[in-house]
mmCIF file of N, CA and C in Angstrom:
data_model
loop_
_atom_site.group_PDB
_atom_site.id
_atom_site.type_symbol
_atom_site.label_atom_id
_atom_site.label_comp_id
_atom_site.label_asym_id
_atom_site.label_seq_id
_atom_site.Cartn_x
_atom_site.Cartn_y
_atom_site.Cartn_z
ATOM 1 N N UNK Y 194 -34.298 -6.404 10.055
ATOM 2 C CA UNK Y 194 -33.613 -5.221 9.564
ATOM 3 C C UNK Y 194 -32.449 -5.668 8.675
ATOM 4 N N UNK Y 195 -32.514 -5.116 7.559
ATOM 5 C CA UNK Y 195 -30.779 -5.583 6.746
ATOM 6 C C UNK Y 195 -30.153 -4.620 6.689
ATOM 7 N N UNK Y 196 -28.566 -4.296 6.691
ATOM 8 C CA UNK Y 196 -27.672 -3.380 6.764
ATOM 9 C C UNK Y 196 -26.729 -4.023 5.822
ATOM 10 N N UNK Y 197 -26.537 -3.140 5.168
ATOM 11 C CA UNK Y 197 -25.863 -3.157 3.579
ATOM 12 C C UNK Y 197 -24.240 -2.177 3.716
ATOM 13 N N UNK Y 198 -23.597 -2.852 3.064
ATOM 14 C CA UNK Y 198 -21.965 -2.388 3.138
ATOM 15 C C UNK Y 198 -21.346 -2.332 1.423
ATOM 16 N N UNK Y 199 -20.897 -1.198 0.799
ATOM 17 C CA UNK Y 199 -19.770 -1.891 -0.340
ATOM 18 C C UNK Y 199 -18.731 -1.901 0.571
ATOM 19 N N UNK Y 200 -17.796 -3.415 0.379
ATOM 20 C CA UNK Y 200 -16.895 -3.264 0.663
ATOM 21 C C UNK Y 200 -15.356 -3.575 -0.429
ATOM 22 N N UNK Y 201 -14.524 -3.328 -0.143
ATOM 23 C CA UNK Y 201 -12.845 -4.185 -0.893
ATOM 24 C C UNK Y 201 -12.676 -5.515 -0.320
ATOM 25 N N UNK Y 202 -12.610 -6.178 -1.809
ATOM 26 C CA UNK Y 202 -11.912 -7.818 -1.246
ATOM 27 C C UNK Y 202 -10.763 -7.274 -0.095
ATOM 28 N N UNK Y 203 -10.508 -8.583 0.449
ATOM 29 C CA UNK Y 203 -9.227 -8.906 1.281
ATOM 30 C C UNK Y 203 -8.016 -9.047 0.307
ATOM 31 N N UNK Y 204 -7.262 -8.442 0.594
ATOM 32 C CA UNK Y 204 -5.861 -8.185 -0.228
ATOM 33 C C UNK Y 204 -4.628 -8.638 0.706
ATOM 34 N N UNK Y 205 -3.321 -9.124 -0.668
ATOM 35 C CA UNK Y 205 -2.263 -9.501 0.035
ATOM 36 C C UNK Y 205 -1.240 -8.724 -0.909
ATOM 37 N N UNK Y 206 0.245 -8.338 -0.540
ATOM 38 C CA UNK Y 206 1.142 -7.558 -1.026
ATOM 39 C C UNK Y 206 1.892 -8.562 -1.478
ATOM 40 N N UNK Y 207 2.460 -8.730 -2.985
ATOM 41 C CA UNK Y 207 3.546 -9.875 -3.062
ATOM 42 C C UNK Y 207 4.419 -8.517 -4.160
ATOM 43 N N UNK Y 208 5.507 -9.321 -3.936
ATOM 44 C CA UNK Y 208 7.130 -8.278 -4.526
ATOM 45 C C UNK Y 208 6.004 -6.936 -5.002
ATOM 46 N N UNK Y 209 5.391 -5.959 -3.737
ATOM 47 C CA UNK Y 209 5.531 -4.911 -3.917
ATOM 48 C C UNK Y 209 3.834 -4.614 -4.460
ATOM 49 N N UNK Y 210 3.391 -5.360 -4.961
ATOM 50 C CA UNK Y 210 1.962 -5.251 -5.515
ATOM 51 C C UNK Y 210 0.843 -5.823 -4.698
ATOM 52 N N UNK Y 211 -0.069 -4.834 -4.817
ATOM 53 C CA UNK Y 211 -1.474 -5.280 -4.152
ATOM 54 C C UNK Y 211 -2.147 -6.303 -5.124
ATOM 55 N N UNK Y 212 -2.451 -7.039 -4.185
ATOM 56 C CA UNK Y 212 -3.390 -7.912 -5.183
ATOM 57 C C UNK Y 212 -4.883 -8.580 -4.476
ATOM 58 N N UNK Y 213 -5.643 -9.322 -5.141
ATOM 59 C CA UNK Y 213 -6.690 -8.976 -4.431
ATOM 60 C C UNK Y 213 -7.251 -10.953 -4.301
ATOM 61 N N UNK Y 214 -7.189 -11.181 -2.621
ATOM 62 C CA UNK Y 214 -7.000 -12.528 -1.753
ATOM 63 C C UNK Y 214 -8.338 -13.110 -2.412
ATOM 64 N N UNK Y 215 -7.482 -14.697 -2.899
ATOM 65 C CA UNK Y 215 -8.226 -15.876 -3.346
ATOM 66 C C UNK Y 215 -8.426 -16.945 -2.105
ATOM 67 N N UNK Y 216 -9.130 -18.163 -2.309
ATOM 68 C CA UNK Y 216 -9.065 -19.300 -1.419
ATOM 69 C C UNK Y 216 -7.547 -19.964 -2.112
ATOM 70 N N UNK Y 217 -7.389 -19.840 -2.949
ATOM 71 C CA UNK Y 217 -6.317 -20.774 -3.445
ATOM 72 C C UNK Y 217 -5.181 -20.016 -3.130
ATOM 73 N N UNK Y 218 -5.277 -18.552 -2.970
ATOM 74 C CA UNK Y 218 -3.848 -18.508 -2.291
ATOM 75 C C UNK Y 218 -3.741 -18.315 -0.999
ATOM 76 N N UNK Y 219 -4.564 -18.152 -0.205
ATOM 77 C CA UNK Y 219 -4.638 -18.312 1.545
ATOM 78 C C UNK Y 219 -4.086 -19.702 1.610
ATOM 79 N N UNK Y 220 -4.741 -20.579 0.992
ATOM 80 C CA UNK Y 220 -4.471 -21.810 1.524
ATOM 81 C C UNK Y 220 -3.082 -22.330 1.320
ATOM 82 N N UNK Y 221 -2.412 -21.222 0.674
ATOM 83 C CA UNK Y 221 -0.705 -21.989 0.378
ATOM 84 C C UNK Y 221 0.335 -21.001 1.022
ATOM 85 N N UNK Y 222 -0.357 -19.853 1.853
ATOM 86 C CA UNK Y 222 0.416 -18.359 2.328
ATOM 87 C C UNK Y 222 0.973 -19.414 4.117
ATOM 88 N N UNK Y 223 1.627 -18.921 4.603
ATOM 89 C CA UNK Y 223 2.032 -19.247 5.615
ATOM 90 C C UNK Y 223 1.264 -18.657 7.049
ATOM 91 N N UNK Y 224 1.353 -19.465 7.901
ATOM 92 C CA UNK Y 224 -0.037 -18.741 8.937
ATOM 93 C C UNK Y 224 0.285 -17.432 9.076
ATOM 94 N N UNK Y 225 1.400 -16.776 9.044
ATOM 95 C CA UNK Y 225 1.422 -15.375 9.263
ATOM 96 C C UNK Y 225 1.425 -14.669 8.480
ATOM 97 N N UNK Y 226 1.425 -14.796 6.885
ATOM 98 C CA UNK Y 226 1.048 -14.306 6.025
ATOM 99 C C UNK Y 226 -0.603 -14.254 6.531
ATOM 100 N N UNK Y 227 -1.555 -15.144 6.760
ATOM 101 C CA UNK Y 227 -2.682 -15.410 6.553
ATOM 102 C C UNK Y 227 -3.319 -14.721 7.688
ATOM 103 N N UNK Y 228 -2.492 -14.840 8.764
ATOM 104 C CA UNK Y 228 -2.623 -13.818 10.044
ATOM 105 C C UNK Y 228 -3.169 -12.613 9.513
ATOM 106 N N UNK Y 229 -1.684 -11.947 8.943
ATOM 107 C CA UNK Y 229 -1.891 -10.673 8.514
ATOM 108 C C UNK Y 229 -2.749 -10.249 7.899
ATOM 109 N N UNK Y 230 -3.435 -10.836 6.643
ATOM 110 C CA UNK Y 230 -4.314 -10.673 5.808
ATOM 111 C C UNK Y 230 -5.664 -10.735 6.240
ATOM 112 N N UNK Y 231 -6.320 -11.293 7.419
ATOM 113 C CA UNK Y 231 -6.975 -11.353 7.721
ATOM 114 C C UNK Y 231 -7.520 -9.829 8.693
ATOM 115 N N UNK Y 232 -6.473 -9.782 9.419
ATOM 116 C CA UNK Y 232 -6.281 -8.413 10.330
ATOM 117 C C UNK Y 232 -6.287 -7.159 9.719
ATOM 118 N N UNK Y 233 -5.752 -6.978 8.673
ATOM 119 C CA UNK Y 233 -5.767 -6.078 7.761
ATOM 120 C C UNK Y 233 -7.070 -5.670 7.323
ATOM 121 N N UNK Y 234 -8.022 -6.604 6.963
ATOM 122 C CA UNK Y 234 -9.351 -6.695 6.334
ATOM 123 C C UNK Y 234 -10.251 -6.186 7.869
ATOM 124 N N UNK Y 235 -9.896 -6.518 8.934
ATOM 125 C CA UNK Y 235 -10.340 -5.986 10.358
ATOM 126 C C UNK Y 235 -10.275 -4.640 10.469
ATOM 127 N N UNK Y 236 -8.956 -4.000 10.320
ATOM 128 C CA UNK Y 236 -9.182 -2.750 9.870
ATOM 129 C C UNK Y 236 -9.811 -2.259 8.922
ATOM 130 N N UNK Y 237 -10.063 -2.521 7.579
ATOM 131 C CA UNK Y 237 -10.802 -2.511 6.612
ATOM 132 C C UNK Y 237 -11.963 -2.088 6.926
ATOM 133 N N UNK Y 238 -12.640 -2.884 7.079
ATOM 134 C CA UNK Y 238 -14.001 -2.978 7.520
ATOM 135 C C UNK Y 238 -14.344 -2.581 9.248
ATOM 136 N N UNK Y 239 -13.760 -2.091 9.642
ATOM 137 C CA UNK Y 239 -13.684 -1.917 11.653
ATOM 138 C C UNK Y 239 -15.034 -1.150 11.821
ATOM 139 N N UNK Y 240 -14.939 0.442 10.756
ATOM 140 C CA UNK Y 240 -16.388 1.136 10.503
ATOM 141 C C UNK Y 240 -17.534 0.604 10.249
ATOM 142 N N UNK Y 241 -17.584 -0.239 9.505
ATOM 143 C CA UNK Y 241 -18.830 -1.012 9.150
ATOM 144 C C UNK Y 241 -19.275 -1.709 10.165
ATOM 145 N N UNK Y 242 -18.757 -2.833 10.938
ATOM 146 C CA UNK Y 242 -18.947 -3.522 12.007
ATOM 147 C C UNK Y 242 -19.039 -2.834 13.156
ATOM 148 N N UNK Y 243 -17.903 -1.717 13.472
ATOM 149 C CA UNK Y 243 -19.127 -0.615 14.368
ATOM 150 C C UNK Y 243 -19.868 -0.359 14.553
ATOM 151 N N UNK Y 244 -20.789 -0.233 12.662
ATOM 152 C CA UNK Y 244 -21.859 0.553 13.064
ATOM 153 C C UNK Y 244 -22.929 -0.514 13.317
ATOM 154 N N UNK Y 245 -22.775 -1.618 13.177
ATOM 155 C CA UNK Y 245 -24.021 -2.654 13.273
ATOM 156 C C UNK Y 245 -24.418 -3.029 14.694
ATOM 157 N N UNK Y 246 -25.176 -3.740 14.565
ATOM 158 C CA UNK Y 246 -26.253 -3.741 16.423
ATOM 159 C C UNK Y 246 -25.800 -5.467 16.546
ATOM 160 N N UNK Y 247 -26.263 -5.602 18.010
ATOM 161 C CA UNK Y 247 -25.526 -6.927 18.053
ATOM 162 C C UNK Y 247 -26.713 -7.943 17.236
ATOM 163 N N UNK Y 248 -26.629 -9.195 17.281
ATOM 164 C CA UNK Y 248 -27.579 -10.057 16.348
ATOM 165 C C UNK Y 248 -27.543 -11.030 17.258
ATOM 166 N N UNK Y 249 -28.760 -11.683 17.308
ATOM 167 C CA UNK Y 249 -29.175 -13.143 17.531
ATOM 168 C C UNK Y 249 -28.369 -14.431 16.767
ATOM 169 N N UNK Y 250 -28.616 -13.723 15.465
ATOM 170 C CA UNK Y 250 -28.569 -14.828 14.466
ATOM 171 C C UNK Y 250 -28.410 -14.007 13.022
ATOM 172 N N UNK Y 251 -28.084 -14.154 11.832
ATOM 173 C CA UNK Y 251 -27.800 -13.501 10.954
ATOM 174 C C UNK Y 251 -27.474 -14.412 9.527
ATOM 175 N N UNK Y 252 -27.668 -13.488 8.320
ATOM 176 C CA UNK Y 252 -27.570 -14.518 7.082
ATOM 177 C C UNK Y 252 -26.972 -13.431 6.028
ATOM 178 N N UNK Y 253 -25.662 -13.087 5.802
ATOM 179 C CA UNK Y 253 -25.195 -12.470 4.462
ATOM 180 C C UNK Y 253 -25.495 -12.927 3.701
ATOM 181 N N UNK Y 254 -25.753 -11.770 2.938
ATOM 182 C CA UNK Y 254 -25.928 -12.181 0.906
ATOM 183 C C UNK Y 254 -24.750 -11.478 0.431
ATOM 184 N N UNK Y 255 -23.676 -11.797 -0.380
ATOM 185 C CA UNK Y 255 -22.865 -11.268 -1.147
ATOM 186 C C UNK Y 255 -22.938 -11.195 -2.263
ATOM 187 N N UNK Y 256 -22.909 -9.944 -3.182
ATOM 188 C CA UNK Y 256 -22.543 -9.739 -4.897
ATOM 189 C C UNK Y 256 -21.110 -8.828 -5.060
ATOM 190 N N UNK Y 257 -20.606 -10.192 -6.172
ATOM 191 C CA UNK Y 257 -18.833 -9.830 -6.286
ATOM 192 C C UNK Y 257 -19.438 -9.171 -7.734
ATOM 193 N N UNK Y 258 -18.322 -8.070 -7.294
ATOM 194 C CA UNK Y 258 -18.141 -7.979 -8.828
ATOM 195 C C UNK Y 258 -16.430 -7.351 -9.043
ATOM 196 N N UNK Y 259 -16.345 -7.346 -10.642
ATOM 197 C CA UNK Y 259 -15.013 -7.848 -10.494
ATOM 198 C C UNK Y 259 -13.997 -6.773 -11.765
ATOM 199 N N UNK Y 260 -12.965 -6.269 -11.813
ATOM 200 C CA UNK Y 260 -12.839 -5.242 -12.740
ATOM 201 C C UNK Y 260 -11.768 -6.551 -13.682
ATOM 202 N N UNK Y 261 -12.397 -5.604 -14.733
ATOM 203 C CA UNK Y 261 -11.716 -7.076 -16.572
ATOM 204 C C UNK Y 261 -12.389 -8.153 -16.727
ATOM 205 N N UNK Y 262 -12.166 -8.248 -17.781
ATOM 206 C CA UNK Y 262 -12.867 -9.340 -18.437
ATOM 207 C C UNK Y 262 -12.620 -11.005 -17.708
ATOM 208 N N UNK Y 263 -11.526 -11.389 -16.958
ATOM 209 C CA UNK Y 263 -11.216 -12.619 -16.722
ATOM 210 C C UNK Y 263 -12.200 -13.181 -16.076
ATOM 211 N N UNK Y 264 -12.643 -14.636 -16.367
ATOM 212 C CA UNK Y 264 -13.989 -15.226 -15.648
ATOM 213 C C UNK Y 264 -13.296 -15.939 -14.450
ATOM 214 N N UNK Y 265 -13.807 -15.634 -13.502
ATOM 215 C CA UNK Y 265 -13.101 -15.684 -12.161
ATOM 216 C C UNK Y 265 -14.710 -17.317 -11.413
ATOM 217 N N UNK Y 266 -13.892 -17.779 -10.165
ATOM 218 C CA UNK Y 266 -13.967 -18.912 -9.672
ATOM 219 C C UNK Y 266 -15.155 -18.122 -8.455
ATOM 220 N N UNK Y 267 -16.324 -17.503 -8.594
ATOM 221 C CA UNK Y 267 -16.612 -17.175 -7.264
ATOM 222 C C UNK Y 267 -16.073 -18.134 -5.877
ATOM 223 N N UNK Y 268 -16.483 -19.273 -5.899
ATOM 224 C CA UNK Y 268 -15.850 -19.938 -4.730
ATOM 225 C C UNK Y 268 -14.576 -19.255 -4.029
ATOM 226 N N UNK Y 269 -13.877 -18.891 -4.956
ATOM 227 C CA UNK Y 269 -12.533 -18.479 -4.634
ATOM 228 C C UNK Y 269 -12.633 -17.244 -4.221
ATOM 229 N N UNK Y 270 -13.428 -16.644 -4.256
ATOM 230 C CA UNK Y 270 -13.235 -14.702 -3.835
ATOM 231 C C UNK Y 270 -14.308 -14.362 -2.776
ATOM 232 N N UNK Y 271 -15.660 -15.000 -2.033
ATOM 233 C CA UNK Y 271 -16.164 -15.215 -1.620
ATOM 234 C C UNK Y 271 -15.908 -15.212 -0.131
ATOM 235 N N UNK Y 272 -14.480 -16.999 -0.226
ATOM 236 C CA UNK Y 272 -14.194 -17.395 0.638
ATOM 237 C C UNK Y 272 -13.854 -16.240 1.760
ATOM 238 N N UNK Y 273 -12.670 -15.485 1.524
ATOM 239 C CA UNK Y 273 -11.905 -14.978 2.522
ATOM 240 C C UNK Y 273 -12.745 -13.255 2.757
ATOM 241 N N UNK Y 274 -13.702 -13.131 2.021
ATOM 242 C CA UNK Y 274 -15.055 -12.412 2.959
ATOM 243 C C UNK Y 274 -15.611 -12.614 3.492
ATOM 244 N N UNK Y 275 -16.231 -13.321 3.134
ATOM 245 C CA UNK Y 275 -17.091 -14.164 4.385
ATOM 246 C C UNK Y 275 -16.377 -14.516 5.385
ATOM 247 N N UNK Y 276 -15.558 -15.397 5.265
ATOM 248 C CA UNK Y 276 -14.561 -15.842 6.472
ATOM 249 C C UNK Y 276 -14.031 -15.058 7.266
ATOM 250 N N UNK Y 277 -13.390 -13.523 7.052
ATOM 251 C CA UNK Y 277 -12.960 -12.491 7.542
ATOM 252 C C UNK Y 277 -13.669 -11.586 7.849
ATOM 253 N N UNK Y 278 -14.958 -10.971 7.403
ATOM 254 C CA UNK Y 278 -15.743 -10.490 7.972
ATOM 255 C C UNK Y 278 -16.852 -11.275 9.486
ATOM 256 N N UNK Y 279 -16.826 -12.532 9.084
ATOM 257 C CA UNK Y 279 -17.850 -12.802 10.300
ATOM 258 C C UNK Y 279 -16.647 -13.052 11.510
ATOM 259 N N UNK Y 280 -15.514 -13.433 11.188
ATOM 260 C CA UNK Y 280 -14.482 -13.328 12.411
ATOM 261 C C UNK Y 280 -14.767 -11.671 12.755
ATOM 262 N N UNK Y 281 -14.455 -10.858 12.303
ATOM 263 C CA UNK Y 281 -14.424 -9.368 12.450
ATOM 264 C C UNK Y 281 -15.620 -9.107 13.438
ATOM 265 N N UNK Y 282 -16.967 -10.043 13.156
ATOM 266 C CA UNK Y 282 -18.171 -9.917 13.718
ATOM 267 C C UNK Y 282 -18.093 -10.123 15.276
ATOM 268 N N UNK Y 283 -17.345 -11.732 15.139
ATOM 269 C CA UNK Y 283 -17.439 -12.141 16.621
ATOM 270 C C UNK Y 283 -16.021 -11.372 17.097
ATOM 271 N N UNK Y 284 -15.338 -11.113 17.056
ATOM 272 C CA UNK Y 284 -14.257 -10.009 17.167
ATOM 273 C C UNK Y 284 -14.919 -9.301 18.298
ATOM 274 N N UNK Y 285 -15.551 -8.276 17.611
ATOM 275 C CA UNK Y 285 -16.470 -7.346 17.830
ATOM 276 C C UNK Y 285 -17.869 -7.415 18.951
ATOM 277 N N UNK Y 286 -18.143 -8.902 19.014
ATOM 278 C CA UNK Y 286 -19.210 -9.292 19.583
ATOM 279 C C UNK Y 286 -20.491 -8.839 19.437
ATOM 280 N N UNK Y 287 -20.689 -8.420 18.097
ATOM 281 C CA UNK Y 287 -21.707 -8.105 17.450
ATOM 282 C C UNK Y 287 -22.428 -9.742 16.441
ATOM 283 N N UNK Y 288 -21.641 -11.418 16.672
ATOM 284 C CA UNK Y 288 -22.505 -12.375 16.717
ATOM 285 C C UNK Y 288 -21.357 -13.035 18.023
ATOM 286 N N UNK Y 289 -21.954 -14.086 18.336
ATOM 287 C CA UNK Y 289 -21.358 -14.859 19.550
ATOM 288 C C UNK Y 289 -20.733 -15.728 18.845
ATOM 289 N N UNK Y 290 -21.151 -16.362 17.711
ATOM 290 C CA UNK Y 290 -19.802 -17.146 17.013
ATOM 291 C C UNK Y 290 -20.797 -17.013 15.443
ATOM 292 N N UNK Y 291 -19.442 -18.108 14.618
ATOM 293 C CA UNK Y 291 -19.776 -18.041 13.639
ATOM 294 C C UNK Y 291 -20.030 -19.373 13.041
ATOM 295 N N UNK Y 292 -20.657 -19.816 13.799
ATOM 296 C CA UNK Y 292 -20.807 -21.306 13.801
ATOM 297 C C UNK Y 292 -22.582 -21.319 13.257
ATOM 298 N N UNK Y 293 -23.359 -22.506 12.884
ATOM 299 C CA UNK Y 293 -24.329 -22.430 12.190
ATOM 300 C C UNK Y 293 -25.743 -21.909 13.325
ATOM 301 N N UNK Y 294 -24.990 -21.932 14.443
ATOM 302 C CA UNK Y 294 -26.516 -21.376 15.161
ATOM 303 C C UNK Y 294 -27.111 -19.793 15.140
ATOM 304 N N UNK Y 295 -25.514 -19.184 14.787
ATOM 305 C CA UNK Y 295 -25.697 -17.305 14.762
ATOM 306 C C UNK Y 295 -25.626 -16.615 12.904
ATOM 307 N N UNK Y 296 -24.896 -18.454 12.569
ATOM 308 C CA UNK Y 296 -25.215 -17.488 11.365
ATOM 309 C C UNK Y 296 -25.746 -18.552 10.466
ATOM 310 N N UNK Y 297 -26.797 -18.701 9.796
ATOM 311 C CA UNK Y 297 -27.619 -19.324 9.177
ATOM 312 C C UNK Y 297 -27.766 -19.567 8.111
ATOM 313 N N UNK Y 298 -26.654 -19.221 7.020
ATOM 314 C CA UNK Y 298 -26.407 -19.492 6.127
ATOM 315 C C UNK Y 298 -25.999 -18.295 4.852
ATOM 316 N N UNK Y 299 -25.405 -18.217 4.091
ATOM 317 C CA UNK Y 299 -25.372 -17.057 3.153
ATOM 318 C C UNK Y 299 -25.594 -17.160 1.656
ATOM 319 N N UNK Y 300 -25.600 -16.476 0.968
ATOM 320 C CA UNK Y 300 -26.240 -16.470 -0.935
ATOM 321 C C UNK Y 300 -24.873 -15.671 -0.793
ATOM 322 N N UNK Y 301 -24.434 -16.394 -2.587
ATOM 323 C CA UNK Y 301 -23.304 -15.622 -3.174
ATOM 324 C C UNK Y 301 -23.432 -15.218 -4.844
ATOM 325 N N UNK Y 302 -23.767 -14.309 -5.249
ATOM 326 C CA UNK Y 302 -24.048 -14.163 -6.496
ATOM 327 C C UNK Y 302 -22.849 -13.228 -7.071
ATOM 328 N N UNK Y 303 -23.251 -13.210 -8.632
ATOM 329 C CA UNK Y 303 -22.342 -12.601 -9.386
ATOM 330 C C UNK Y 303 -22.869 -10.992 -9.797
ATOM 331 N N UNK Y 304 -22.177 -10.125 -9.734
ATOM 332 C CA UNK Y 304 -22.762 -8.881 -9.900
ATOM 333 C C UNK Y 304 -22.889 -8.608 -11.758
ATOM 334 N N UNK Y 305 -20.892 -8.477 -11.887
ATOM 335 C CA UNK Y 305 -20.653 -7.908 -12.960
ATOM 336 C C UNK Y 305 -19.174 -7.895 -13.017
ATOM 337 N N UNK Y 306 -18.590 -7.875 -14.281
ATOM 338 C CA UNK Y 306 -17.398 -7.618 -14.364
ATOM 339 C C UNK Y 306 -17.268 -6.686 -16.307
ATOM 340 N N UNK Y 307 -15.661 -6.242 -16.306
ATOM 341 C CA UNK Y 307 -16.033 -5.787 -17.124
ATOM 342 C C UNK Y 307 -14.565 -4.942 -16.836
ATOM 343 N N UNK Y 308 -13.887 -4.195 -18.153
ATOM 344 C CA UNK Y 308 -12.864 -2.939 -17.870
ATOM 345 C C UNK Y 308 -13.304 -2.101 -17.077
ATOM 346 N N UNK Y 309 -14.820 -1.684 -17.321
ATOM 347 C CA UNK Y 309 -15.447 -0.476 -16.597
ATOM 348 C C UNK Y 309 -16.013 -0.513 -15.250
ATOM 349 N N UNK Y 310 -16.060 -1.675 -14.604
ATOM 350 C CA UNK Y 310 -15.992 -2.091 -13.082
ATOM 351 C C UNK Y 310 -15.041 -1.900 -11.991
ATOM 352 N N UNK Y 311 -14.996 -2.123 -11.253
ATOM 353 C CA UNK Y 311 -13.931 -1.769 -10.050
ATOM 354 C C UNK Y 311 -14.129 -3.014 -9.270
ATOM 355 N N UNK Y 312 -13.135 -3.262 -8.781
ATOM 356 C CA UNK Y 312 -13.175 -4.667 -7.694
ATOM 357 C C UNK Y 312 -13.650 -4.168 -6.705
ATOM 358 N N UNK Y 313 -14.876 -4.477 -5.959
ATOM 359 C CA UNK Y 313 -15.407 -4.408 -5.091
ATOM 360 C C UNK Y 313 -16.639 -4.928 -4.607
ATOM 361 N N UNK Y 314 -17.133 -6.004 -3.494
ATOM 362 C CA UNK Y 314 -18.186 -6.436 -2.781
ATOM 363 C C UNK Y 314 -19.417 -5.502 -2.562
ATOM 364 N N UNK Y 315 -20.288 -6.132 -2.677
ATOM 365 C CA UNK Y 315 -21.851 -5.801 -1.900
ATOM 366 C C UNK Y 315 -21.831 -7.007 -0.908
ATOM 367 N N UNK Y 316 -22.449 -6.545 0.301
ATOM 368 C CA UNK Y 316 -22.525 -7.583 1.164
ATOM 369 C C UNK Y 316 -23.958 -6.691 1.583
ATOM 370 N N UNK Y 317 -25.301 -7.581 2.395
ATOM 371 C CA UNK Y 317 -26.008 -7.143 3.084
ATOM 372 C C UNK Y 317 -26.564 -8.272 3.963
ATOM 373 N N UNK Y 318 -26.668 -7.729 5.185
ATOM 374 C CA UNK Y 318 -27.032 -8.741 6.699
ATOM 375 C C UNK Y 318 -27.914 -8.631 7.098
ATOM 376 N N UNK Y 319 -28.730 -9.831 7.208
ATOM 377 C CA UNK Y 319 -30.606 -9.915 7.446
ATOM 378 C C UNK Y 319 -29.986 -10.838 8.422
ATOM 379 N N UNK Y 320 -31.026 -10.296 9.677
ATOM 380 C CA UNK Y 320 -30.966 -10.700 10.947
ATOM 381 C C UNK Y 320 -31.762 -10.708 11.976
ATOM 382 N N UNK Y 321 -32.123 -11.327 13.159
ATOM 383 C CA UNK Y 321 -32.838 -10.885 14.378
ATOM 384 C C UNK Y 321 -31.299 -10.144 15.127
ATOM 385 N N UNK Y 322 -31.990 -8.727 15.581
ATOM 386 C CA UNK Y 322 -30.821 -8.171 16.215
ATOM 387 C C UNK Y 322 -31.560 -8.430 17.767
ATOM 388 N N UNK Y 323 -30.325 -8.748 18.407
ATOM 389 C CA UNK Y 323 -30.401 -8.541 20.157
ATOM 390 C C UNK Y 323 -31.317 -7.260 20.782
ATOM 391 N N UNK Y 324 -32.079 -7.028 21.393
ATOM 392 C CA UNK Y 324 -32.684 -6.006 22.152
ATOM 393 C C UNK Y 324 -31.860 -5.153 22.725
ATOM 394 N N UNK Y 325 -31.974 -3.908 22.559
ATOM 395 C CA UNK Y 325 -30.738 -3.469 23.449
ATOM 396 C C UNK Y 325 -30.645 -3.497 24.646
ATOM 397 N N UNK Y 326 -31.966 -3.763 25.399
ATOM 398 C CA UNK Y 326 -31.781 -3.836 26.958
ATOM 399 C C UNK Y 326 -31.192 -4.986 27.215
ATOM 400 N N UNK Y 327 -31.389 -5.804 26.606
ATOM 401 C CA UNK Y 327 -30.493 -7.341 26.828
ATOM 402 C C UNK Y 327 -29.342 -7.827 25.874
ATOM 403 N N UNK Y 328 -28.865 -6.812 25.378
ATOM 404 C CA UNK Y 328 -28.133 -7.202 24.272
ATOM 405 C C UNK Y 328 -26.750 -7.729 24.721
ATOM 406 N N UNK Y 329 -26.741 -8.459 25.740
ATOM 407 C CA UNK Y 329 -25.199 -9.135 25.751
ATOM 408 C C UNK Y 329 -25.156 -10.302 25.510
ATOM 409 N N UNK Y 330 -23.682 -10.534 24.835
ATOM 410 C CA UNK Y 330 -23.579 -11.973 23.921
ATOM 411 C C UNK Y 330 -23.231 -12.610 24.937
#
C-alpha cells in the first residue's frame, strides 16, 4: 500500500523571518535550536503520521520542489525531512526504528522550481504494514 503526503520543508525563525531548514544550517544551529526545529516539524506533520497504519518495514520516495529560480543542493533539503519525519514515525510507533531494518531505503528526486512554484515536498511510503491483529511494535 503507498500513502502519499504534500508536505512544508522544516523551517527555522532567524531575526524574525521564516526560512526554510538546510543540512548546512542544522549542522551549525545549537542542539536546542535543532531540538526545536525538529519538534516543530512533529507538529507539522502530527496529522499525517496519524493517519498512517503501523509498518513492518517501509521505503519513502521524496520530490522537492522549490519556489525561484535558485539551483538548490538537494542533499541539503532532503536531509532534515527525511530525518524528521521518520523520527516523527518512530515517535509515533508507527516504525520501531529508523535504522536500515524498518526502513529500507529512500529515492530523492527533483520536482520543479520556478517564481510560479511554492516550497513544498511530495513524500510517498511503500511498505509492508503490520496486521492489525498483531500490530504491536
Amino acid at each position: 500500500m503507498k500513502y502519499n503526503a504534500i508536505l512544508q520543508y522544516p523551517t527555522f525563525t532567524r531575526k524574525g523571518k521564516v526560512l526554510k531548514l538546510s543540512m548546512n544550517v542544522f549542522k551549525r544551529m545549537h542542539w536546542g535550536s535543532q531540538n526545536k526545529c525538529k519538534q516543530d516539524y512533529h507538529d507539522l506533520v502530527e496529522g499525517f503520521v496519524d493517519s498512517l497504519p503501523k509498518f513492518k518495514w517501509l521505503k519513502p520516495s521524496y520530490t522537492l520542489y522549490f519556489e525561484g529560480n535558485r539551483v538548490k543542493d538537494l542533499d541539503n533539503y532532503w536531509f532534515p525531512c527525511h530525518k524528521f519525519l521518520m523520527d516523527a514515525l518512530v515517535e509515533k510507533g508507527k516504525i520501531q526504528d529508523d535504522n536500515y531494518k524498518y526502513v529500507k531505503g529512500f529515492d530523492v528526486e527533483f520536482g520543479d522550481a520556478g517564481k510560479d512554484v511554492e516550497d513544498y515536498y511530495v513524500v510517498e511510503l511503500t511498505g509492508e504494514e503490520l496486521d492489525k491483529e498483531n500490530g504491536n511494535i
